[in-house]
């Protein structure tokens, strides 16, 4: 698996990055709150690309049983398993029309991909 790490203007999410020509899945720096940037995983392959990944699970190595403070601040390794900063998740879903996509899997194979348009929190 290869990773990229890029600064591309002040794009607000992975879809904006895709629209400006960034087409490789990987880690990009985007502003989470204001102009403060944080590394996020952008999925540029699934269903047309441009997905800002809020949670990534690969092998279950990262413990998800945590308190609110850790979910609020984010945890894990953006190159492996992580939960993105909750403030970013809330800001993105409350301020723009969003689509929540959940890959449903078992035995390490994706069995279905489900989406909910205009997701509200």
Coordinates of C-alpha atoms in Angstrom, one line a residue:
X1 CA 0.0 0.0 0.0
X2 CA 1.4 3.4 -0.9
X3 CA 0.7 6.7 0.8
X4 CA 0.9 10.3 -0.3
X5 CA 1.0 13.4 1.8
X6 CA 0.3 16.7 0.2
X7 CA -0.7 20.3 0.8
X8 CA -3.2 21.4 -1.9
X9 CA -4.5 24.8 -1.2
X10 CA -7.0 25.1 1.5
X11 CA -9.4 22.4 0.2
X12 CA -12.0 21.6 2.9
X13 CA -12.4 17.9 2.2
X14 CA -11.4 15.1 -0.1
X15 CA -14.0 15.8 -2.7
X16 CA -12.6 19.3 -3.2
X17 CA -9.1 17.7 -3.5
X18 CA -10.5 15.3 -6.1
X19 CA -12.1 18.2 -8.0
X20 CA -8.7 20.0 -8.1
X21 CA -6.9 16.9 -9.6
X22 CA -5.7 14.9 -6.7
X23 CA -6.7 11.4 -7.7
X24 CA -4.6 9.0 -5.6
X25 CA -6.0 7.6 -2.3
X26 CA -3.8 8.4 0.7
X27 CA -3.1 11.0 3.4
X28 CA -3.7 14.7 2.7
X29 CA -3.5 17.7 5.0
X30 CA -6.9 19.5 5.1
X31 CA -8.2 22.2 7.5
X32 CA -10.3 20.6 10.2
X33 CA -11.2 23.8 12.1
X34 CA -10.5 27.2 10.6
X35 CA -7.1 26.9 8.8
X36 CA -5.5 24.4 11.1
X37 CA -4.6 21.4 9.0
X38 CA -4.7 17.8 10.0
X39 CA -3.8 14.7 8.1
X40 CA -6.8 12.8 6.8
X41 CA -7.2 9.6 4.7
X42 CA -8.9 10.4 1.3
X43 CA -10.4 7.5 -0.6
X44 CA -10.2 8.5 -4.2
X45 CA -11.2 5.1 -5.5
X46 CA -14.5 4.0 -4.0
X47 CA -17.7 5.0 -5.9
X48 CA -16.1 7.8 -7.9
X49 CA -13.7 8.9 -5.1
X50 CA -13.5 12.1 -3.0
X51 CA -14.4 10.4 0.3
X52 CA -13.1 11.9 3.5
X53 CA -12.7 8.8 5.8
X54 CA -13.9 9.4 9.4
X55 CA -13.0 5.9 10.7
X56 CA -10.7 3.3 9.2
X57 CA -10.5 -0.3 10.4
X58 CA -8.1 -2.8 8.9
X59 CA -7.2 -5.5 11.4
X60 CA -8.8 -4.4 14.7
X61 CA -5.4 -3.5 16.2
X62 CA -6.8 -0.1 17.5
X63 CA -9.0 -0.3 20.5
X64 CA -12.3 1.6 19.9
X65 CA -13.5 1.3 23.5
X66 CA -12.6 4.9 24.5
X67 CA -14.1 7.9 26.2
X68 CA -15.7 11.0 24.6
X69 CA -12.5 13.1 24.9
X70 CA -10.6 10.7 22.7
X71 CA -13.3 10.6 20.1
X72 CA -13.6 14.4 20.2
X73 CA -9.8 14.8 19.7
X74 CA -9.3 11.8 17.3
X75 CA -7.0 8.8 17.8
X76 CA -5.1 6.1 16.0
X77 CA -2.7 6.3 13.1
X78 CA -4.0 7.9 9.9
X79 CA -1.8 5.4 7.9
X80 CA -3.5 2.4 9.6
X81 CA -6.6 2.5 11.8
X82 CA -8.0 5.7 13.2
X83 CA -11.0 7.9 14.2
X84 CA -10.9 11.4 12.8
X85 CA -11.3 14.4 15.0
X86 CA -15.0 14.5 15.9
X87 CA -15.2 18.3 15.5
X88 CA -14.4 17.9 11.8
X89 CA -17.0 15.1 11.4
X90 CA -19.7 17.4 13.0
X91 CA -18.7 20.5 11.1
X92 CA -18.7 18.6 7.7
X93 CA -22.1 16.9 8.3
X94 CA -23.8 20.0 9.8
X95 CA -22.7 22.6 7.3
X96 CA -22.9 20.8 4.0
X97 CA -25.0 18.2 2.3
X98 CA -23.3 14.9 3.1
X99 CA -23.5 11.2 2.1
X100 CA -22.6 8.7 4.7
X101 CA -21.2 5.5 3.1
X102 CA -20.6 2.3 5.2
X103 CA -18.8 -0.6 3.7
X104 CA -20.4 -3.7 5.3
X105 CA -17.9 -6.6 5.5
X106 CA -17.2 -9.9 7.0
X107 CA -14.2 -12.2 6.8
X108 CA -12.2 -9.3 5.4
X109 CA -14.2 -9.0 2.2
X110 CA -16.6 -6.2 1.4
X111 CA -20.1 -7.7 0.9
X112 CA -22.1 -4.5 0.4
X113 CA -21.7 -0.7 0.3
X114 CA -24.6 1.3 1.6
X115 CA -25.1 5.1 1.5
X116 CA -27.4 7.6 3.1
X117 CA -27.7 10.9 1.2
X118 CA -28.2 14.2 3.1
X119 CA -27.1 12.7 6.3
X120 CA -27.9 14.7 9.4
X121 CA -26.4 14.4 12.8

